[in-house]
């Protein structure tokens, strides 16, 4: 069966109007700043998690100029706990680029939007479709899954040429009538289908408006789509966290390197081996009244990494600063710092 945009787009638009998500705060606007903010936050993050962060960000940074003018530490502090912190750094850089190079106005085309920091082709397409009704496709994870199943597209998406072919198919299925209304609803509809019905496991095919057109449903094997042979392997690491409290209760924090896990965030000293903690403390020498507590390790799960975190709490630490890149912070200052979620939780329990 050769699908046309009329077959697919008409059904998706109609379904979205009656069954899709139409209550989310970023759906009630065509302001590209708000749509862009939601799209960046929603990358690899559930809607339920994003809602609170979205509201707090708009309260603190109501427009792109406010975000661009803010110190990066303020941005990172508000982002703390949302994960994938490179998104926050790119968010800040993008706001500054929009202000400095585009007069504070987001470009209206997906092609130009995709040149901005942190905005890939799919995110650019979503902003352009939602805000400006541009006839341009998206291919986030949900939409990729829906389209490969409907089309029976079984080429390996680990190969860039196959990904480009799928983009062409996505373009061919876009609405061609009533574009101003249809494009935002069609784009949202594909997202909603992937999030609610066309799920990775046990998709609800009979409820899908496209099931009579869907090759994967006809084959009885929707879960074999999309095809991607090359996957990242999970790794496991152990980190020893040294929480140093000085005699007045302040904690030593320094900024993490600019690349890698928790890049640019504030953190307690991290050691790859337990023995390294002992060496550090031995070199510092005994201090009258100092106490050390080894807490139970806990697991922090990242996308492709399992971090086994082993906290050491040293109280009444009265030696010189452990390094030249940090400072002593009081508990009242923690809220203004960009801290990784497990570190924030650890410090809150002191």
XYZ file of C-alpha atoms in Angstrom:
350
model
C 0.000 0.000 0.000
C 1.320 3.433 -0.965
C 0.336 5.966 1.659
C -0.537 9.552 0.854
C -0.445 12.549 3.104
C -4.255 12.613 2.918
C -4.476 9.098 4.368
C -2.149 9.748 7.281
C -2.423 13.472 8.002
C -6.224 13.606 7.965
C -6.507 10.745 10.436
C -3.807 12.059 12.761
C -5.236 15.596 12.812
C -8.755 14.326 13.511
C -7.565 11.956 16.232
C -5.427 14.583 17.932
C -8.331 17.002 18.170
C -10.479 14.507 20.066
C -8.036 12.149 21.798
C -4.627 13.829 21.928
C -3.026 15.961 24.595
C -4.464 19.467 24.420
C -4.087 20.660 28.015
C -0.347 21.164 28.421
C 0.761 24.760 29.115
C 3.070 25.016 26.102
C 0.194 23.981 23.815
C -1.754 27.122 24.626
C 0.739 29.426 22.945
C 2.563 30.063 19.708
C 5.306 31.961 21.487
C 8.507 30.324 20.165
C 10.346 31.016 23.429
C 7.871 28.940 25.427
C 7.610 26.208 22.827
C 11.404 26.020 22.514
C 11.791 25.817 26.288
C 9.307 22.941 26.480
C 10.906 21.069 23.586
C 14.367 21.212 25.170
C 13.039 20.127 28.554
C 11.057 17.256 27.034
C 14.094 15.698 25.394
C 14.447 12.309 27.118
C 12.318 13.551 30.042
C 8.707 12.712 30.900
C 5.975 15.347 30.711
C 5.070 14.867 34.375
C 8.630 15.770 35.390
C 8.891 18.755 33.052
C 5.698 20.529 34.160
C 7.078 21.906 37.431
C 10.418 22.928 35.923
C 8.661 24.665 33.027
C 6.563 26.815 35.356
C 9.540 27.730 37.551
C 11.673 28.661 34.542
C 9.027 31.005 33.175
C 8.603 32.629 36.568
C 12.342 33.309 36.755
C 13.007 33.877 33.025
C 9.750 35.090 31.414
C 11.314 35.750 28.001
C 14.421 35.043 25.989
C 16.113 38.313 26.967
C 15.736 37.524 30.669
C 17.273 34.095 30.136
C 20.123 35.463 28.029
C 20.992 38.062 30.669
C 21.014 35.593 33.568
C 24.239 34.168 35.035
C 24.800 30.570 33.955
C 24.842 29.447 37.593
C 21.253 30.694 37.987
C 20.188 28.665 34.961
C 21.979 25.541 36.165
C 20.501 25.897 39.645
C 16.954 25.954 38.276
C 17.754 23.000 36.011
C 19.214 20.945 38.868
C 17.498 17.552 39.047
C 16.220 17.600 35.469
C 19.328 15.839 34.174
C 21.175 15.964 30.844
C 22.804 19.213 31.926
C 24.276 19.999 28.534
C 20.713 20.976 27.620
C 20.801 23.764 30.209
C 24.153 25.089 29.002
C 22.953 25.051 25.391
C 19.662 26.643 26.456
C 21.583 29.573 27.894
C 23.885 29.845 24.867
C 20.928 29.663 22.501
C 19.103 32.472 24.311
C 22.206 34.649 24.059
C 22.535 33.839 20.348
C 18.887 34.723 19.696
C 19.346 38.064 21.475
C 22.758 38.938 20.065
C 22.372 37.685 16.496
C 18.619 37.713 15.844
C 17.457 40.780 17.745
C 15.695 38.735 20.418
C 13.359 37.030 17.928
C 13.498 33.341 17.086
C 13.997 32.583 13.378
C 10.804 31.458 11.659
C 12.255 28.619 9.569
C 13.360 25.184 10.737
C 16.499 25.452 8.632
C 17.725 28.540 10.490
C 16.482 27.353 13.877
C 18.630 24.229 13.481
C 21.770 26.407 13.412
C 21.165 27.590 16.992
C 22.980 25.952 19.938
C 21.226 22.842 21.218
C 18.530 22.785 18.527
C 18.683 19.772 16.253
C 16.648 19.177 13.118
C 13.694 17.584 14.883
C 13.438 20.241 17.589
C 13.729 22.949 14.939
C 10.913 21.315 13.000
C 8.702 21.176 16.076
C 9.225 24.875 16.875
C 8.621 25.904 13.252
C 5.499 23.721 12.948
C 3.953 24.727 16.270
C 4.726 28.437 16.154
C 4.830 29.305 12.463
C 2.905 26.407 10.822
C 5.864 25.649 8.590
C 5.343 22.488 6.545
C 8.333 20.658 7.968
C 8.681 17.213 9.585
C 10.000 16.062 12.935
C 11.585 12.747 13.870
C 11.887 12.497 17.620
C 11.887 9.016 19.166
C 8.099 8.768 19.382
C 7.479 9.977 15.842
C 10.244 7.766 14.450
C 8.551 4.756 16.032
C 5.102 5.667 14.658
C 6.298 6.294 11.112
C 8.556 3.254 10.808
C 5.663 1.041 11.917
C 3.066 2.640 9.671
C 5.391 2.522 6.670
C 6.955 -0.843 7.495
C 10.291 0.941 7.218
C 12.756 -1.767 8.215
C 16.039 -0.190 7.082
C 18.667 0.086 9.789
C 18.484 3.592 11.259
C 22.006 3.211 12.608
C 23.042 4.123 9.051
C 22.738 7.808 8.225
C 21.528 7.190 4.657
C 18.528 5.280 5.996
C 17.781 8.050 8.479
C 17.809 10.532 5.572
C 15.375 8.326 3.647
C 12.991 8.271 6.600
C 13.116 12.068 6.728
C 11.994 12.119 3.088
C 9.082 9.816 3.901
C 8.153 12.031 6.848
C 8.150 15.059 4.546
C 5.884 13.337 2.021
C 3.210 12.622 4.654
C 2.826 16.202 5.928
C -0.555 17.959 5.594
C -1.012 19.971 2.412
C -4.305 21.736 3.154
C -5.340 24.106 5.960
C -1.666 24.270 6.887
C -1.992 26.957 9.556
C -4.220 24.732 11.697
C -3.186 21.297 10.489
C 0.588 21.488 10.920
C 0.641 22.150 14.681
C -2.059 19.540 15.301
C -0.475 16.925 13.026
C 2.932 17.376 14.656
C 1.421 17.129 18.128
C -0.688 14.169 17.035
C 2.312 12.095 15.971
C 3.987 12.863 19.293
C 0.849 11.909 21.200
C 0.416 8.641 19.306
C 3.963 7.610 20.136
C 3.555 8.566 23.793
C 0.147 6.990 24.404
C -0.696 4.221 21.894
C 2.290 3.374 19.692
C 4.523 2.544 22.644
C 7.770 0.554 22.431
C 6.162 -2.478 24.096
C 2.569 -3.713 23.821
C 1.236 -0.931 21.579
C -2.538 -0.381 21.640
C -2.951 -0.929 17.907
C -6.790 -1.305 17.772
C -7.183 2.192 19.253
C -4.770 3.829 16.798
C -6.312 5.890 13.971
C -3.649 4.542 11.608
C -3.966 0.829 12.382
C -5.757 -0.019 9.115
C -2.893 1.600 7.188
C -0.075 0.289 9.386
C 2.270 -2.274 7.843
C 3.656 -3.330 11.228
C 0.146 -3.997 12.558
C -0.735 -5.986 9.458
C 2.439 -8.044 9.927
C 1.580 -8.601 13.580
C 5.054 -7.461 14.604
C 5.005 -3.769 15.617
C 7.731 -4.231 18.221
C 10.356 -5.042 15.602
C 10.225 -1.396 14.453
C 12.207 0.812 14.358
C 15.301 -1.151 13.378
C 18.583 0.047 14.870
C 21.436 -2.426 15.159
C 24.035 -0.228 16.820
C 23.279 0.577 20.444
C 25.331 2.056 23.246
C 26.342 -0.399 25.947
C 25.703 0.405 29.576
C 28.700 0.967 31.784
C 29.046 0.802 35.533
C 31.332 3.003 37.631
C 31.986 3.524 41.332
C 32.621 7.011 42.647
C 33.649 7.913 46.185
C 32.186 11.232 47.297
C 34.013 13.168 49.996
C 31.737 15.600 51.828
C 33.904 17.975 53.838
C 32.223 20.142 56.473
C 34.279 22.820 58.173
C 33.824 23.701 61.876
C 30.969 26.110 61.090
C 29.111 23.580 58.933
C 30.007 24.837 55.471
C 30.613 22.275 52.706
C 33.444 22.364 50.174
C 32.148 22.408 46.582
C 33.985 22.914 43.313
C 32.862 23.036 39.710
C 33.087 19.846 37.652
C 35.093 19.861 34.373
C 33.438 21.421 31.328
C 32.904 18.025 29.675
C 31.747 14.693 31.023
C 29.241 13.678 33.678
C 27.727 16.649 35.568
C 29.851 18.978 33.454
C 29.978 22.514 34.827
C 27.962 21.693 37.960
C 29.112 22.149 41.542
C 30.029 18.943 43.335
C 31.879 17.560 46.338
C 35.333 16.062 45.628
C 35.069 12.790 43.673
C 37.581 9.940 43.853
C 37.719 6.822 41.642
C 38.903 4.545 44.484
C 38.173 4.240 48.186
C 41.902 4.183 48.873
C 42.207 7.611 47.250
C 39.916 9.034 49.946
C 42.103 7.511 52.641
C 45.257 8.918 51.055
C 43.719 12.387 50.870
C 42.668 12.344 54.515
C 45.989 10.860 55.657
C 47.871 13.606 53.840
C 45.677 16.213 55.520
C 46.598 14.735 58.901
C 44.460 14.209 62.013
C 42.429 17.097 63.342
C 41.119 17.345 66.891
C 37.368 16.809 66.978
C 37.143 15.651 63.347
C 34.768 12.751 62.682
C 34.283 10.596 59.617
C 31.163 8.640 58.658
C 30.966 6.224 55.738
C 27.385 6.128 54.513
C 25.715 3.311 52.608
C 26.396 3.470 48.861
C 23.523 4.213 46.503
C 22.889 3.912 42.779
C 22.374 6.818 40.403
C 21.200 5.753 36.937
C 22.128 7.751 33.835
C 21.140 6.977 30.255
C 24.076 4.674 29.535
C 25.873 4.673 32.862
C 25.220 3.297 36.332
C 26.987 5.312 39.021
C 27.533 3.561 42.339
C 28.079 6.439 44.752
C 29.892 5.943 48.070
C 29.614 8.959 50.386
C 32.154 9.819 53.097
C 31.105 12.573 55.486
C 33.948 14.359 57.285
C 32.804 16.840 59.921
C 34.908 19.475 61.669
C 37.357 19.535 58.765
C 39.741 22.338 59.669
C 42.516 21.964 57.157
C 43.271 24.137 54.158
C 41.005 24.069 51.134
C 41.336 20.775 49.210
C 41.930 22.500 45.852
C 42.067 25.906 44.185
C 38.866 25.609 42.153
C 36.163 25.560 44.823
C 34.832 27.336 47.885
C 33.041 26.756 51.172
C 29.252 27.075 50.906
C 26.564 27.250 53.561
C 23.348 25.237 53.285
C 21.488 28.477 52.552
C 23.589 28.901 49.396
C 22.920 25.447 47.958
C 19.666 26.527 46.312
C 21.450 29.048 44.107
C 23.968 26.498 42.802
C 23.718 24.057 39.944
C 24.041 20.769 41.816
C 23.518 17.241 40.462
C 20.344 15.718 41.902
C 22.096 13.017 43.979
C 24.538 15.557 45.430
C 21.700 17.927 46.349
C 19.890 15.052 48.051
C 23.064 13.984 49.873
C 23.699 17.501 51.185
C 20.066 17.901 52.244
C 20.514 14.897 54.510
C 23.472 16.344 56.435
